[in-house]
């Protein structure tokens, strides 16, 4: 494998390397994937307990949209509350270390050149949602690979808050609808995969994160793809 971009020819090789590779192969082929065995269950529970605590203490921030210099809070596009993760906390550090492993594996298998990672807890309360968007502007090469890890062990369909992934910005029918169930890690290319969070009807906990190919600091970069929002 000598190419530096996603290489579909490499898929067969990847599949033969064992279960962990299945999602990397799917990512290479389809630009998105769901992985189920990346984060241990006890860590997932510890993360949930921590973010529930933050939520209860009311120390989460209303999430904004846009670039660092132009960060606005627009609740018609996005209604969630966040808190950034850091290595100073041991539970958060364990999660960040696992994602460092993911970074290395993806770079090794797909030559993506992922460099840095940033992640935040997100809480969507009843009525919370995130309208269809991309996580990065095309060609910006800022955020390259998005990750969302779900923390909800007792999720049922009536709780809503599914992630819809689309092939194209104006497709009506999603490619996939992913329930935000504990243990699922969704990965997708930040510049290429339009997605949305459907309205949550119960508190919905997750960790959203982004790998970038440089170390430029920046606030969430977002491109809304639906008019009139
Ligand atoms: O929580 C999710 O399922 C996706 C969140 C998202 O799209 C984002 O934070 O950019
Ligand atoms: Fe997103």
PDB file of N, CA and C and ligand atoms in Angstrom, residues 78 80 120 122 124 130 133 135 148 150 161-163 188 195-197 204 206 208 210 222, ligand 1:
ATOM      1  N   UNK A  78     -28.502  23.969  16.119  1.00  0.00           N
ATOM      2  CA  UNK A  78     -27.820  23.039  17.002  1.00  0.00           C
ATOM      3  C   UNK A  78     -28.264  23.311  18.433  1.00  0.00           C
ATOM      4  N   UNK A  80     -27.231  21.561  21.763  1.00  0.00           N
ATOM      5  CA  UNK A  80     -26.586  20.609  22.664  1.00  0.00           C
ATOM      6  C   UNK A  80     -25.665  21.383  23.595  1.00  0.00           C
ATOM      7  N   UNK A 120     -15.129  16.518  22.722  1.00  0.00           N
ATOM      8  CA  UNK A 120     -15.938  17.041  23.831  1.00  0.00           C
ATOM      9  C   UNK A 120     -17.122  16.141  24.129  1.00  0.00           C
ATOM     10  N   UNK A 122     -20.971  15.726  24.810  1.00  0.00           N
ATOM     11  CA  UNK A 122     -22.142  16.470  24.356  1.00  0.00           C
ATOM     12  C   UNK A 122     -23.379  15.891  25.025  1.00  0.00           C
ATOM     13  N   UNK A 124     -27.491  16.173  24.620  1.00  0.00           N
ATOM     14  CA  UNK A 124     -28.707  16.661  23.965  1.00  0.00           C
ATOM     15  C   UNK A 124     -29.843  16.361  24.930  1.00  0.00           C
ATOM     16  N   UNK A 130     -29.348  18.431  16.021  1.00  0.00           N
ATOM     17  CA  UNK A 130     -28.305  19.139  15.279  1.00  0.00           C
ATOM     18  C   UNK A 130     -28.670  18.981  13.807  1.00  0.00           C
ATOM     19  N   UNK A 133     -25.384  18.902   8.558  1.00  0.00           N
ATOM     20  CA  UNK A 133     -24.190  19.724   8.363  1.00  0.00           C
ATOM     21  C   UNK A 133     -22.984  18.856   7.999  1.00  0.00           C
ATOM     22  N   UNK A 135     -18.830  18.563   9.110  1.00  0.00           N
ATOM     23  CA  UNK A 135     -17.994  18.999  10.231  1.00  0.00           C
ATOM     24  C   UNK A 135     -16.828  19.877   9.783  1.00  0.00           C
ATOM     25  N   UNK A 148     -17.812   9.865  16.814  1.00  0.00           N
ATOM     26  CA  UNK A 148     -18.831  10.083  17.847  1.00  0.00           C
ATOM     27  C   UNK A 148     -18.990   8.780  18.620  1.00  0.00           C
ATOM     28  N   UNK A 150     -21.026   6.922  21.652  1.00  0.00           N
ATOM     29  CA  UNK A 150     -22.286   7.057  22.397  1.00  0.00           C
ATOM     30  C   UNK A 150     -22.210   6.389  23.760  1.00  0.00           C
ATOM     31  N   UNK A 161     -33.035  10.878  18.912  1.00  0.00           N
ATOM     32  CA  UNK A 161     -31.632  11.284  18.916  1.00  0.00           C
ATOM     33  C   UNK A 161     -30.735  10.421  18.038  1.00  0.00           C
ATOM     34  N   UNK A 162     -31.297   9.765  17.032  1.00  0.00           N
ATOM     35  CA  UNK A 162     -30.466   8.963  16.126  1.00  0.00           C
ATOM     36  C   UNK A 162     -29.585   9.878  15.271  1.00  0.00           C
ATOM     37  N   UNK A 163     -28.464   9.332  14.828  1.00  0.00           N
ATOM     38  CA  UNK A 163     -27.604  10.032  13.874  1.00  0.00           C
ATOM     39  C   UNK A 163     -27.970   9.554  12.471  1.00  0.00           C
ATOM     40  N   UNK A 188     -16.448   9.025  10.527  1.00  0.00           N
ATOM     41  CA  UNK A 188     -16.732   9.414   9.142  1.00  0.00           C
ATOM     42  C   UNK A 188     -15.831  10.560   8.720  1.00  0.00           C
ATOM     43  N   UNK A 195     -24.471  14.950   7.834  1.00  0.00           N
ATOM     44  CA  UNK A 195     -25.133  14.168   8.887  1.00  0.00           C
ATOM     45  C   UNK A 195     -25.968  15.086   9.758  1.00  0.00           C
ATOM     46  N   UNK A 196     -26.855  14.485  10.525  1.00  0.00           N
ATOM     47  CA  UNK A 196     -27.712  15.270  11.425  1.00  0.00           C
ATOM     48  C   UNK A 196     -28.056  14.427  12.647  1.00  0.00           C
ATOM     49  N   UNK A 197     -28.372  15.123  13.734  1.00  0.00           N
ATOM     50  CA  UNK A 197     -28.859  14.429  14.929  1.00  0.00           C
ATOM     51  C   UNK A 197     -30.348  14.707  15.028  1.00  0.00           C
ATOM     52  N   UNK A 204     -29.455  12.639  26.032  1.00  0.00           N
ATOM     53  CA  UNK A 204     -28.614  11.826  25.147  1.00  0.00           C
ATOM     54  C   UNK A 204     -27.159  12.240  25.355  1.00  0.00           C
ATOM     55  N   UNK A 206     -22.952  11.726  24.682  1.00  0.00           N
ATOM     56  CA  UNK A 206     -21.991  11.250  23.685  1.00  0.00           C
ATOM     57  C   UNK A 206     -20.667  11.990  23.834  1.00  0.00           C
ATOM     58  N   UNK A 208     -18.147  13.696  21.040  1.00  0.00           N
ATOM     59  CA  UNK A 208     -17.842  14.002  19.636  1.00  0.00           C
ATOM     60  C   UNK A 208     -16.381  14.417  19.560  1.00  0.00           C
ATOM     61  N   UNK A 210     -12.695  14.999  16.754  1.00  0.00           N
ATOM     62  CA  UNK A 210     -12.199  15.220  15.400  1.00  0.00           C
ATOM     63  C   UNK A 210     -10.693  15.067  15.352  1.00  0.00           C
ATOM     64  N   UNK A 222     -18.206  24.530  10.920  1.00  0.00           N
ATOM     65  CA  UNK A 222     -19.449  23.913  10.510  1.00  0.00           C
ATOM     66  C   UNK A 222     -19.968  24.544   9.243  1.00  0.00           C
TER      67      UNK A 222
HETATM   68  O1  LIG B   1     -23.827  13.224  18.271  1.00  0.00           O
HETATM   69  C1  LIG B   1     -23.864  12.888  17.090  1.00  0.00           C
HETATM   70  O2  LIG B   1     -24.403  11.850  16.721  1.00  0.00           O
HETATM   71  C2  LIG B   1     -23.249  13.794  16.051  1.00  0.00           C
HETATM   72  C3  LIG B   1     -22.796  15.125  16.578  1.00  0.00           C
HETATM   73  C4  LIG B   1     -22.268  16.035  15.508  1.00  0.00           C
HETATM   74  O3  LIG B   1     -22.615  15.906  14.372  1.00  0.00           O
HETATM   75  C5  LIG B   1     -21.301  17.087  15.842  1.00  0.00           C
HETATM   76  O4  LIG B   1     -21.069  17.367  17.035  1.00  0.00           O
HETATM   77  O5  LIG B   1     -20.743  17.676  14.902  1.00  0.00           O
END
